[in-house]
Short mmCIF file of C-alpha atoms in Angstrom, two decimals:
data_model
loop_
_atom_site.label_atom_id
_atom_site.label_comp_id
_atom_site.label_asym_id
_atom_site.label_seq_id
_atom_site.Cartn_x
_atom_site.Cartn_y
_atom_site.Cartn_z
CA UNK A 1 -3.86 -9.33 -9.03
CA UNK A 2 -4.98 -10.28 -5.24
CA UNK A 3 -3.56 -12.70 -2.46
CA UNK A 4 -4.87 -15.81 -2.14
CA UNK A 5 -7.84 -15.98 -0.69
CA UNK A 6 -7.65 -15.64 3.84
CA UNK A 7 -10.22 -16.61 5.58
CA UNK A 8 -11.01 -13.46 7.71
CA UNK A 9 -10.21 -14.94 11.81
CA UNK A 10 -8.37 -12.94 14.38
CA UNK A 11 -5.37 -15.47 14.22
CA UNK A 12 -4.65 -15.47 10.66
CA UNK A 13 -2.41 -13.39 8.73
CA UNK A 14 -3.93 -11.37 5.73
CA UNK A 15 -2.79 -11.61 2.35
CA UNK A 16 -1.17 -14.86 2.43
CA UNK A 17 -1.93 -18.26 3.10
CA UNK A 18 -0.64 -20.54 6.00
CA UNK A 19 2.53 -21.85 5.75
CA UNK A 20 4.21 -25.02 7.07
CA UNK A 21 7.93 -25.09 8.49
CA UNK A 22 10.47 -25.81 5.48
CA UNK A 23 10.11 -29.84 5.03
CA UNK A 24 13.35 -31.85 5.74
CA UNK A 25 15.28 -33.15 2.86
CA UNK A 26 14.86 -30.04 0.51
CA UNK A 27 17.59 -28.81 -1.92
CA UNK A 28 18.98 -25.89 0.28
CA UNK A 29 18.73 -22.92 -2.13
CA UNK A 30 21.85 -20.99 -3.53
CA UNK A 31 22.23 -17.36 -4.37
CA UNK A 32 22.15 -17.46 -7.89
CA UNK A 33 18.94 -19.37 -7.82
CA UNK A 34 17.23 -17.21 -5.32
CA UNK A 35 18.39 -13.94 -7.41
CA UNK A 36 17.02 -15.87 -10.42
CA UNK A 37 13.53 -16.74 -9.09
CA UNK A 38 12.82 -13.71 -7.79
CA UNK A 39 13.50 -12.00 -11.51
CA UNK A 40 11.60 -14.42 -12.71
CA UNK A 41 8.23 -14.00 -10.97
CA UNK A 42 7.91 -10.28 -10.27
CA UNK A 43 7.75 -9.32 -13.64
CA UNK A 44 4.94 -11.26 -15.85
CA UNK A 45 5.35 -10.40 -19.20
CA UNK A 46 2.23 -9.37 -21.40
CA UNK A 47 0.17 -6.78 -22.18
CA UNK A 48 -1.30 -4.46 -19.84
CA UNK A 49 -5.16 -5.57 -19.29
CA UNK A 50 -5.68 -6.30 -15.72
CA UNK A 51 -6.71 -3.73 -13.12
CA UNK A 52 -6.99 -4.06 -9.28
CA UNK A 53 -7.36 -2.57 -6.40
CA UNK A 54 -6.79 -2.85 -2.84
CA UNK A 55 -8.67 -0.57 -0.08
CA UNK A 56 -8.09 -0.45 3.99
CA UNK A 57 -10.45 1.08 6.56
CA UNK A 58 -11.46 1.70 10.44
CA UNK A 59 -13.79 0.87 12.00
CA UNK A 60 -15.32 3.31 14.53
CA UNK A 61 -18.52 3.10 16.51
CA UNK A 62 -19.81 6.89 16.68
CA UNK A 63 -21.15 5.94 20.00
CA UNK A 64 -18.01 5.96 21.61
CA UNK A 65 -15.33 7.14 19.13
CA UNK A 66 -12.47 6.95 21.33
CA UNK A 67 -12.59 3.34 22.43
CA UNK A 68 -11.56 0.85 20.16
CA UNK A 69 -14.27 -1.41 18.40
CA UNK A 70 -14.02 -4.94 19.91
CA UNK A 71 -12.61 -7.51 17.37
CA UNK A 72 -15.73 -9.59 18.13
CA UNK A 73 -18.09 -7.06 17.06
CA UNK A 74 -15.78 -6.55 13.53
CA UNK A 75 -16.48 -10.42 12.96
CA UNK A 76 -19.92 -10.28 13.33
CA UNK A 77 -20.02 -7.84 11.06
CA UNK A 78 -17.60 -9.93 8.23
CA UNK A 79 -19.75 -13.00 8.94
CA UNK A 80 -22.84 -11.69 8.20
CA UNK A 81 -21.83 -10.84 4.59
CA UNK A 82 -23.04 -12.44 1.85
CA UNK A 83 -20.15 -14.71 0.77
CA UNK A 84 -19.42 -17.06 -2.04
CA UNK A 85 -17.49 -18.12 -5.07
CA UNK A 86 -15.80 -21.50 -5.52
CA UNK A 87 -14.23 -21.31 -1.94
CA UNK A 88 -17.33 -19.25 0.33
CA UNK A 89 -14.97 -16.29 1.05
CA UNK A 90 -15.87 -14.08 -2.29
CA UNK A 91 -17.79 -11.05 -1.84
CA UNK A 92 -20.43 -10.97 -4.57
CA UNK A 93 -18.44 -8.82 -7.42
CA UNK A 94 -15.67 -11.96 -6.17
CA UNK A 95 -13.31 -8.96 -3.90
CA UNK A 96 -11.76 -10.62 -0.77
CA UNK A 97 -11.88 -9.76 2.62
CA UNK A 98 -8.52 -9.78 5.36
CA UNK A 99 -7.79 -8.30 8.85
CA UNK A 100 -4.74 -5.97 9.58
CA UNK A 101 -2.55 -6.67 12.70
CA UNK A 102 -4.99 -2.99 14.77
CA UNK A 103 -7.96 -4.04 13.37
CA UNK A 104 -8.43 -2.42 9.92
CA UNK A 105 -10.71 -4.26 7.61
CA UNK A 106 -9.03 -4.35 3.82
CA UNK A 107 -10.86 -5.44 0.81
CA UNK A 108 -9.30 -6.56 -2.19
CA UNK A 109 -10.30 -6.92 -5.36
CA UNK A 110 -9.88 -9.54 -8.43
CA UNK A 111 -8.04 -8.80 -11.02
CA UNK A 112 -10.68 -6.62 -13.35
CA UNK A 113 -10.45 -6.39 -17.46
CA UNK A 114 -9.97 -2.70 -17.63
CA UNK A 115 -10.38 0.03 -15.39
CA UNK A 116 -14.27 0.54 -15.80
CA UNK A 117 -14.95 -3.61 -14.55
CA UNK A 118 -12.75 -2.94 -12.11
CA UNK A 119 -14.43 0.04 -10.32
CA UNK A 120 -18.28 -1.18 -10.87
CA UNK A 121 -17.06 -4.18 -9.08
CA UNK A 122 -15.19 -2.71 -6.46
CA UNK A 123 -18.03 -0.34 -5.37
CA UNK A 124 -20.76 -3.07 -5.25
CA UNK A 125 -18.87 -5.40 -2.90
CA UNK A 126 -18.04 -2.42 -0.68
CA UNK A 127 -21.58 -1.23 -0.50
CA UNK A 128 -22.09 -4.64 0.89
CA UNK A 129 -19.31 -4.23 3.26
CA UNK A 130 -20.47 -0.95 4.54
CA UNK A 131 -24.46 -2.05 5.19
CA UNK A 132 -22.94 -5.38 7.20
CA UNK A 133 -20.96 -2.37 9.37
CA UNK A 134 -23.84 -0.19 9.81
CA UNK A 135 -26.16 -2.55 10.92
CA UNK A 136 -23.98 -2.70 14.04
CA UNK A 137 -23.83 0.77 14.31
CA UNK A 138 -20.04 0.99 12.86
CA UNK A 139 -18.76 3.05 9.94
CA UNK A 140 -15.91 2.39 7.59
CA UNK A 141 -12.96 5.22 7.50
CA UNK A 142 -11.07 6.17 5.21
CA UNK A 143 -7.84 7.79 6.38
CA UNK A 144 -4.47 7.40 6.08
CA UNK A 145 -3.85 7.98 9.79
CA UNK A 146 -6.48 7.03 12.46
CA UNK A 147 -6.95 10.53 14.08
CA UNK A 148 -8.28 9.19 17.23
CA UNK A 149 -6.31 8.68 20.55
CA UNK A 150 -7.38 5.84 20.76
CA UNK A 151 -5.29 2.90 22.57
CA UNK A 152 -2.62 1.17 20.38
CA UNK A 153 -2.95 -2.37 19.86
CA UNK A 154 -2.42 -5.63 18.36
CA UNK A 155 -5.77 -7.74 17.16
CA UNK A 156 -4.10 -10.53 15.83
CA UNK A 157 -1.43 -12.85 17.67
CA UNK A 158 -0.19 -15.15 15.03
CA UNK A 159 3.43 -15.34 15.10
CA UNK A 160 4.14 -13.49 12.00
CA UNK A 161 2.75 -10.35 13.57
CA UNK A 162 4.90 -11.12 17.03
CA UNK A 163 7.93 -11.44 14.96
CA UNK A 164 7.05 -8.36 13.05
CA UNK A 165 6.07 -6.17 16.38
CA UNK A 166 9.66 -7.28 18.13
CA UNK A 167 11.50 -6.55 15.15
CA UNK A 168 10.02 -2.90 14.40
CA UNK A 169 10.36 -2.21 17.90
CA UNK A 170 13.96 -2.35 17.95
CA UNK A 171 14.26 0.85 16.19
CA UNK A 172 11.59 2.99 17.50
CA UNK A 173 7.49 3.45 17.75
CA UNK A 174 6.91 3.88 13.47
CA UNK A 175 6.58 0.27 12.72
CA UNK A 176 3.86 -0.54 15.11
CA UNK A 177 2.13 3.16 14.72
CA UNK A 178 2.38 1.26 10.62
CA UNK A 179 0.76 -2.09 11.74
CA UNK A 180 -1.96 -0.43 13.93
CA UNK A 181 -2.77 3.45 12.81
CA UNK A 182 -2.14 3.47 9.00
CA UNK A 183 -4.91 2.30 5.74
CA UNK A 184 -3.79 2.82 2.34
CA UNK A 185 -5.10 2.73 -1.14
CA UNK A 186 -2.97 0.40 -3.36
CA UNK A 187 -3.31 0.41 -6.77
CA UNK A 188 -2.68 -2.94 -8.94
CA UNK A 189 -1.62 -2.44 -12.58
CA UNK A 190 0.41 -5.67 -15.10
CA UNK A 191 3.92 -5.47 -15.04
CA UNK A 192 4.03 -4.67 -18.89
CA UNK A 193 5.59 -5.87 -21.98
CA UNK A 194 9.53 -6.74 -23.19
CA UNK A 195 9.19 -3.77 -25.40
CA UNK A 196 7.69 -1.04 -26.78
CA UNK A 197 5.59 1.62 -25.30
CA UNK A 198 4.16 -0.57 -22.58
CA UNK A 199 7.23 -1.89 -21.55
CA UNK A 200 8.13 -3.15 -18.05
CA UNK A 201 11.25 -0.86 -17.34
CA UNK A 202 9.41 2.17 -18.80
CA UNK A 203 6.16 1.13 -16.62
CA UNK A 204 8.42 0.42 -13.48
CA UNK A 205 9.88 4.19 -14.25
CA UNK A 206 7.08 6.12 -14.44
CA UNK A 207 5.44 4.44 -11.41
CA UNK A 208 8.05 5.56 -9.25
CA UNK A 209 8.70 8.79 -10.74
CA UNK A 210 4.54 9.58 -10.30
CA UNK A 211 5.56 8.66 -6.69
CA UNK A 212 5.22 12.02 -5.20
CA UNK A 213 2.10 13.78 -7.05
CA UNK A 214 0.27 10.45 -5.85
CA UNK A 215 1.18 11.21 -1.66
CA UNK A 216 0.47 14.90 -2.75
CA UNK A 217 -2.51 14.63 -4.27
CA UNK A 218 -3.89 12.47 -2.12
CA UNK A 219 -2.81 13.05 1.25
CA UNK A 220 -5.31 12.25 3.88
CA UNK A 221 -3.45 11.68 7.19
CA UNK A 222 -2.44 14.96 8.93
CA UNK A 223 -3.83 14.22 12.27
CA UNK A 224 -2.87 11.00 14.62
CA UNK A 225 -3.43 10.36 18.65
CA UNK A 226 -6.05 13.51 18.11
CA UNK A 227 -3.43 15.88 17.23
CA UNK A 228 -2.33 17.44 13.89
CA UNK A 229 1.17 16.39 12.70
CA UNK A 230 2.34 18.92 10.49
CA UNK A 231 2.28 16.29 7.65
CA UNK A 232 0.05 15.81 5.42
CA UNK A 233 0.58 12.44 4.77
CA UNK A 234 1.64 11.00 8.07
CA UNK A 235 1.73 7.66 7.44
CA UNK A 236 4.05 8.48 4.46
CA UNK A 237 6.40 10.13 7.38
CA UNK A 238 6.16 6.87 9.21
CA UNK A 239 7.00 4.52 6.50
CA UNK A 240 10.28 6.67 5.62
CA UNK A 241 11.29 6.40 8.72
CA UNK A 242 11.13 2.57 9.08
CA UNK A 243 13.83 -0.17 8.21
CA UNK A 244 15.33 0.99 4.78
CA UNK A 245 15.87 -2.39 3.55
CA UNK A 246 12.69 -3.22 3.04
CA UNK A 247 10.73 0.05 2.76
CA UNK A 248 12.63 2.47 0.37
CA UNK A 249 12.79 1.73 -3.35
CA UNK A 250 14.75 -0.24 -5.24
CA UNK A 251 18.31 1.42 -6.16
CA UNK A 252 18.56 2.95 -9.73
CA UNK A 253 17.99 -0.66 -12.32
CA UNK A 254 19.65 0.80 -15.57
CA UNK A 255 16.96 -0.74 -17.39
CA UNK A 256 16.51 -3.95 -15.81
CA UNK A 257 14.24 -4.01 -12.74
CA UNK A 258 13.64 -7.47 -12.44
CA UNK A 259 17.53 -7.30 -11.86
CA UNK A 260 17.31 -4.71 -8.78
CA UNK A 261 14.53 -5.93 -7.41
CA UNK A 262 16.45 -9.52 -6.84
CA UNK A 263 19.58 -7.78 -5.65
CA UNK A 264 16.93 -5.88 -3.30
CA UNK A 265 15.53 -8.88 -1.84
CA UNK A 266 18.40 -10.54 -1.17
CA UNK A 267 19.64 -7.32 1.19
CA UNK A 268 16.70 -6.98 2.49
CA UNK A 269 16.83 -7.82 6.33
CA UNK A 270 14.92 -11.11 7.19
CA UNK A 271 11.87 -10.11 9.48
CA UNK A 272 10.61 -13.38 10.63
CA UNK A 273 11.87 -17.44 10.12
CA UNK A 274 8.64 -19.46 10.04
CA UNK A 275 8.99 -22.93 12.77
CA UNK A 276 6.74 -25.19 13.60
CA UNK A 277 3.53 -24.75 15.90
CA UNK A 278 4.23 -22.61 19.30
CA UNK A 279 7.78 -21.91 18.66
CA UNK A 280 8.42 -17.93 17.95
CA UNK A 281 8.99 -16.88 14.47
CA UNK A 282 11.95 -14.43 15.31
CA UNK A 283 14.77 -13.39 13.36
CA UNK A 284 18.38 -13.06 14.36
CA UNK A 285 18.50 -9.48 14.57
CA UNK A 286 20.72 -8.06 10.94
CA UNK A 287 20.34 -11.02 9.60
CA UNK A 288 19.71 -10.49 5.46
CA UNK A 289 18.60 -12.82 3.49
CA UNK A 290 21.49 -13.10 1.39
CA UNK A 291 23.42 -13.76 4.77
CA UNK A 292 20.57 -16.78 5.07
CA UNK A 293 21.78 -18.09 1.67
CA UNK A 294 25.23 -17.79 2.71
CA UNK A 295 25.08 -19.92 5.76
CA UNK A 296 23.92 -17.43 8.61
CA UNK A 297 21.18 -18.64 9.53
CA UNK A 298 19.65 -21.82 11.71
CA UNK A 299 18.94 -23.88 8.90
CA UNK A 300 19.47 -23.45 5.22
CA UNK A 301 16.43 -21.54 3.73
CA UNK A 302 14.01 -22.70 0.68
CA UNK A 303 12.31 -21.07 -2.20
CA UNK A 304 9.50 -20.81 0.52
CA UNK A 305 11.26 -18.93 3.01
CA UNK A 306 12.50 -16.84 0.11
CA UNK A 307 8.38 -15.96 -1.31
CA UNK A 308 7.55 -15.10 2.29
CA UNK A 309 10.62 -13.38 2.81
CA UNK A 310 9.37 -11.06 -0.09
CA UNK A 311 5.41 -10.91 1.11
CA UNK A 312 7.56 -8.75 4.46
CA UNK A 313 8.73 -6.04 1.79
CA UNK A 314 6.98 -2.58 2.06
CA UNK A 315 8.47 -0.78 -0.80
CA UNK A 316 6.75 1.91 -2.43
CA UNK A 317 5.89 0.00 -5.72
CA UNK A 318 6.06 -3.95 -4.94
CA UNK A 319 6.32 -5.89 -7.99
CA UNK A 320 4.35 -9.26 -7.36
CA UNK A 321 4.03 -10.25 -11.05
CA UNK A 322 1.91 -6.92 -11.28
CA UNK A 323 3.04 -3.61 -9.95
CA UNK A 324 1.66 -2.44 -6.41
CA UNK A 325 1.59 0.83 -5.76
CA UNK A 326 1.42 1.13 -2.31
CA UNK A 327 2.44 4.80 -1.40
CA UNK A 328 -1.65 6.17 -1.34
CA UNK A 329 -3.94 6.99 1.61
CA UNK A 330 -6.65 5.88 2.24
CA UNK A 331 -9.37 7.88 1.26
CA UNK A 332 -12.82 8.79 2.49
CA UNK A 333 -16.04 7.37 0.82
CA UNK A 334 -15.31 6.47 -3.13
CA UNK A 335 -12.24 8.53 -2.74
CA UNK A 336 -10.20 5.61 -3.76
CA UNK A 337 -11.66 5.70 -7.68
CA UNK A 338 -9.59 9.07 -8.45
CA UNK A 339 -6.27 7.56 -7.93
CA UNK A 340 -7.53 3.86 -9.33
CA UNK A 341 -8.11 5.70 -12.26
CA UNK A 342 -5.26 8.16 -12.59
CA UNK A 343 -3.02 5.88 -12.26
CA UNK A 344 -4.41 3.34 -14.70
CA UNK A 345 -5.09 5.99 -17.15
CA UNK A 346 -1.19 7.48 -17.21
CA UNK A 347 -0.02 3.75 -17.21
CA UNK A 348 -2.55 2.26 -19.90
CA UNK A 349 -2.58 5.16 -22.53
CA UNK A 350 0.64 5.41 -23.67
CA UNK A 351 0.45 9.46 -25.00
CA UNK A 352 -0.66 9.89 -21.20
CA UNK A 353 1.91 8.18 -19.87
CA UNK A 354 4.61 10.29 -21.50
CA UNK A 355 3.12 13.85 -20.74
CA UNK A 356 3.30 12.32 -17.24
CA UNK A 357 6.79 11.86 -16.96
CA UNK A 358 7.65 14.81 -18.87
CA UNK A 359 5.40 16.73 -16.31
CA UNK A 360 7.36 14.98 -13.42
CA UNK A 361 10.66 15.61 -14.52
CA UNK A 362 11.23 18.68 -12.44
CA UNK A 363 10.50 16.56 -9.73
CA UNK A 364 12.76 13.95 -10.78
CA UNK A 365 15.49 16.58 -10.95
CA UNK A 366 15.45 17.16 -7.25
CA UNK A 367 16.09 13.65 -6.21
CA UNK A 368 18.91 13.20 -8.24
CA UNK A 369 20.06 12.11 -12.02
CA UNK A 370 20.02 8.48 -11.76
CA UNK A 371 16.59 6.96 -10.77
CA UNK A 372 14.71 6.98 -7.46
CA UNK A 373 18.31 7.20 -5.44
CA UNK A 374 19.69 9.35 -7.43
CA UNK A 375 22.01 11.42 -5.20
CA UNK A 376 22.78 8.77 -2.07
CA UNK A 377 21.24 5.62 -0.20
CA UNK A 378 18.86 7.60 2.06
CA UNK A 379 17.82 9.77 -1.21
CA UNK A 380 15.72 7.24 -2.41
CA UNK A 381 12.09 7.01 -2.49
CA UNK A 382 10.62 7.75 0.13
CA UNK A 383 13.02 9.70 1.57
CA UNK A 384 14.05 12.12 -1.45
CA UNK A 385 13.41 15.26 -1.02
CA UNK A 386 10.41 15.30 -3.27
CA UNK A 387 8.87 12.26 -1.58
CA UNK A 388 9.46 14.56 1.67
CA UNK A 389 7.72 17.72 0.21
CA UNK A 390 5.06 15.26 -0.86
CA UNK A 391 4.31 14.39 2.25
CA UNK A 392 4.81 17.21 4.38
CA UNK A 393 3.13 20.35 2.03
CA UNK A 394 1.60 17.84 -0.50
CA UNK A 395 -0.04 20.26 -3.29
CA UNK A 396 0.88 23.09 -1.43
CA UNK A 397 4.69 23.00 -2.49
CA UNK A 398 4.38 24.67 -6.21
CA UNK A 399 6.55 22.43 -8.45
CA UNK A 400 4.04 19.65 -7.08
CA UNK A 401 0.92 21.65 -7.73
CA UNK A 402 2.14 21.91 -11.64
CA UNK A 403 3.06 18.16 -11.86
CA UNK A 404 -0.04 16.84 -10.00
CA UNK A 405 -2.47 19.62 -12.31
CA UNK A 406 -0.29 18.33 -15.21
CA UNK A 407 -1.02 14.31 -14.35
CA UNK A 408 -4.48 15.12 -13.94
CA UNK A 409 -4.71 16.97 -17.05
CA UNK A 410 -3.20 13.87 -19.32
CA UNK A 411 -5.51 11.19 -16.97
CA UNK A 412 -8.36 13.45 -18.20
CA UNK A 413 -7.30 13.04 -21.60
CA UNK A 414 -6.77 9.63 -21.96
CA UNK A 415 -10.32 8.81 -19.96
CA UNK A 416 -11.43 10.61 -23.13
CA UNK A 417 -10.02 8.37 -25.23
CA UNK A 418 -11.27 5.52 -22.91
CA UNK A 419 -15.50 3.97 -24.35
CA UNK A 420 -17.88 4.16 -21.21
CA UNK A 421 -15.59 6.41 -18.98
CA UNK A 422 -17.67 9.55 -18.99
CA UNK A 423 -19.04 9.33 -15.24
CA UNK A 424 -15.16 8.48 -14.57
CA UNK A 425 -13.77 11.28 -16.15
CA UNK A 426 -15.74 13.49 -14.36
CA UNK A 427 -15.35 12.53 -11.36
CA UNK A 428 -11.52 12.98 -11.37
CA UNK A 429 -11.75 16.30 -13.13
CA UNK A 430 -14.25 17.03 -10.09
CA UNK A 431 -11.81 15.69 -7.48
CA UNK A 432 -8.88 18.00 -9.53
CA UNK A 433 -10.62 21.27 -9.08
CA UNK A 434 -11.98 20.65 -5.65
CA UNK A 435 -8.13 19.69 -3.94
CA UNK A 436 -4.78 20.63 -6.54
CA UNK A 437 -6.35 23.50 -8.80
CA UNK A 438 -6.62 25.15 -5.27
CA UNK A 439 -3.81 24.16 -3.59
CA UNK A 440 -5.67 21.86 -1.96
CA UNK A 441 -5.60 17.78 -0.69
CA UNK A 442 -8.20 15.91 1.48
CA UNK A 443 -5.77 16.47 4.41
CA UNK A 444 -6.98 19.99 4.42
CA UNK A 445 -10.66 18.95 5.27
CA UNK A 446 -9.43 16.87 8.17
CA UNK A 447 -7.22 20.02 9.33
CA UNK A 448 -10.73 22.24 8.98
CA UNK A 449 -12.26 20.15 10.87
CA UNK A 450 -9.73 19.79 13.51
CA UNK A 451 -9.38 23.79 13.69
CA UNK A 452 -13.18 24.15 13.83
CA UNK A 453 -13.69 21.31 16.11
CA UNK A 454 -16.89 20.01 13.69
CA UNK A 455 -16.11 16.01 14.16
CA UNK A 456 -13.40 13.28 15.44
CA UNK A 457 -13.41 11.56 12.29
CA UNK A 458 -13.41 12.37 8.70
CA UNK A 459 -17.09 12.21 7.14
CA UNK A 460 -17.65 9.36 4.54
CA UNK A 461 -19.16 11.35 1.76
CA UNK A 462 -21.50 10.01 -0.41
CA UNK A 463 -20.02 7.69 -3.54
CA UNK A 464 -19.12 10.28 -6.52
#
């Protein structure tokens, strides 16, 4: 459900391991068999058991808010935890730790047997991670934005990020305001089964069409460089406006996603070409990876090149054998549960599932007949107009208030259903009344604070 494990260093990439240049002598690979691994891998077939999930934070030192932390005080902090597991790098409950490109520290979790395992888990490796931070007088934020002017910058030099700064660069300040200012929630569900209610195409739809009420509902990034955007979910903004090969969603599949997601990695614009030691990893600017397969490139790529080519995707829901659902702020405190377990609990129950996309089809509606592109390329996901309402008026915009108080409602019912989820269900019913029932998202309590001038960063309530 996680990357392989990353050692946590200040050269290393997160999220995947260390690659060596493509050997000599390998079978160069064709189109058909790149369009035919990726289907093949992206989807596992089974039944739905395994839950993950994936949280991102900054780190600032009340003491001087506005400067940013020094990456050698953030190590201290990650080696001082108490590591283990087969390899030394697991957190206790066995969650992993990596470093984003400004500094934001990002635990992962295993893959968990339900969502109850998965949350008691979660929370006990990140009440480790906090008391390491604290006892260096930092705190852990949760926010989809960093609202602090605080300088820009790159903490990690290894030549995937210097291929990835150059080529975002090219087309404006949003991908390196993405590497540097932005923490998400992602939320790790199976792919699903052939068939039947739990089936992958019907899984893959009502992920994307629960799209919006999950940047609604959760927006948490209305403020960056100190001032408020007029977003609620900036870093939403930023990733629509970003390279749409390789952050909107998939075009429309006609049942078969595995399908468009293959077509959709093969267009998708090659970010970096991994060389050998001190040689840049640059890409020939256009270049797609089709084009690669096709002869356009330096040297004829492998089924390597192709899996890294597809770890440089940012869509809103990633398939990676399981389903990523990547379009969630982060959140402050134990924020992230609520959407953990809304969306496990309108993708695992089945009579949940379809209240939710009856709920959403208004919302559906306004993007288009035909999927998440519905109406034209730029209409897709996230730059349909719902995904835009989402993430500029979140619950504020009424047809999003019903669908998000309609989710909630069949999450609430299906956590009934659900042995042991009691504690659960109440906090998301709590979290429901406090933000949609009243028009409400944690945006707003950033924006009160701004207006009132109370703090510079969001508070880190206490775990629900």
């Amino acid at each position: 459900m996680v990357s392989p494990v990353i050692p946590v260093s200040r050269t290393t990439p997160p999220d995947r391991p260390e690659a060596p240049p493509p050997p000599s002598g390998v079978t160069p690979l064709t189109e058909s068999g790149a369009r035919s691994h990726v289907s093949g891998v992206c989807f596992k077939i089974g039944p739905p058991r395994l839950v993950g999930v994936e949280v991102e934070w900054f780190v600032h030192d009340d003491r001087c808010p506005d400067r940013p932390v020094a990456p050698e005080l953030i190590h201290s902090a990650l080696e001082s935890l108490p590591l283990g597991g087969p390899d030394g790098t697991a957190l206790p409950s066995g969650s992993r730790l990596t470093l984003e490109p400004g500094g934001q520290v990002e635990l992962s979790s295993p893959p968990a047997t339900g969502l109850l395992a998965c949350v008691d888990g979660t929370r006990r490796d990140l009440t480790a991670l906090r008391a390491a931070f604290a006892a260096r007088g930092l705190r852990l934020t949760g926010t989809g934005t960093d609202p602090l002017a605080r300088p820009r910058r790159m903490v990690l030099d290894h030549p995937r990020y210097l291929a990835m700064e150059r080529f975002f660069d090219s087309a404006g300040p949003w991908g390196r305001i993405m590497m540097t200012d932005t923490a998400s929630v992602q939320v790790c569900v199976d792919a699903g089964e052939a068939a039947g209610p739990q089936a992958v195409a019907r899984r893959w739809q009502l992920v994307h069409h629960l799209g919006p009420v999950l940047v609604a509902a959760f927006a948490n990034s209305p403020v960056l460089d100190g001032r408020s955007t007029g977003h609620r979910s900036t870093r939403q903004t930023v990733w629509s406006r970003m390279d749409p090969t390789r952050t909107l969603a998939p075009a429309p599949d006609h049942g078969d996603p595995a399908e468009a997601w293959a077509q959709y990695v093969l267009d998708a614009q090659v970010l970096c070409v991994r060389r050998p030691q001190g040689l840049p990893w640059t890409a020939p600017p256009g270049l797609t990876f089709r084009d690669w397969v096709r002869g356009g490139g330096e040297r004829p790529p492998t089924l390597a090149d192709l899996d890294y080519h597809g770890t440089t995707l940012f869509p809103p829901v990633r398939p990676r054998g399981h389903l990523e659902l990547r379009m969630i702020d982060a959140q402050p405190g134990d924020g992230w549960v609520v959407p953990t377990a809304l969306v496990t609990a309108l993708l695992d129950d089945p009579a949940a599932g379809e209240a939710a996309l009856a709920a959403l089809e208004p919302l559906h509606r306004l993007d288009g007949p035909d999927g998440p592109d519905g109406r034209a390329p730029d209409a897709r996901a996230p730059r349909s107009e719902a995904w835009r309402r989402a993430a500029t008026l979140a619950v504020a915009d009424p047809e999003l208030r019903r669908a998000t108080l309609a989710c909630f409602a069949a999450a609430d019912a299906a956590l009934g259903r659900l042995p042991g989820a009691e504690r659960l269900r109440a906090t998301v019913a709590a979290f429901a009344e406090r933000y949609p029932a009243r028009g409400r998202c944690p945006a707003d309590d950033q924006l009160d604070a701004l207006r009132a001038g109370a703090r510079r960063t969001p508070p880190e309530e206490p775990a629900p």
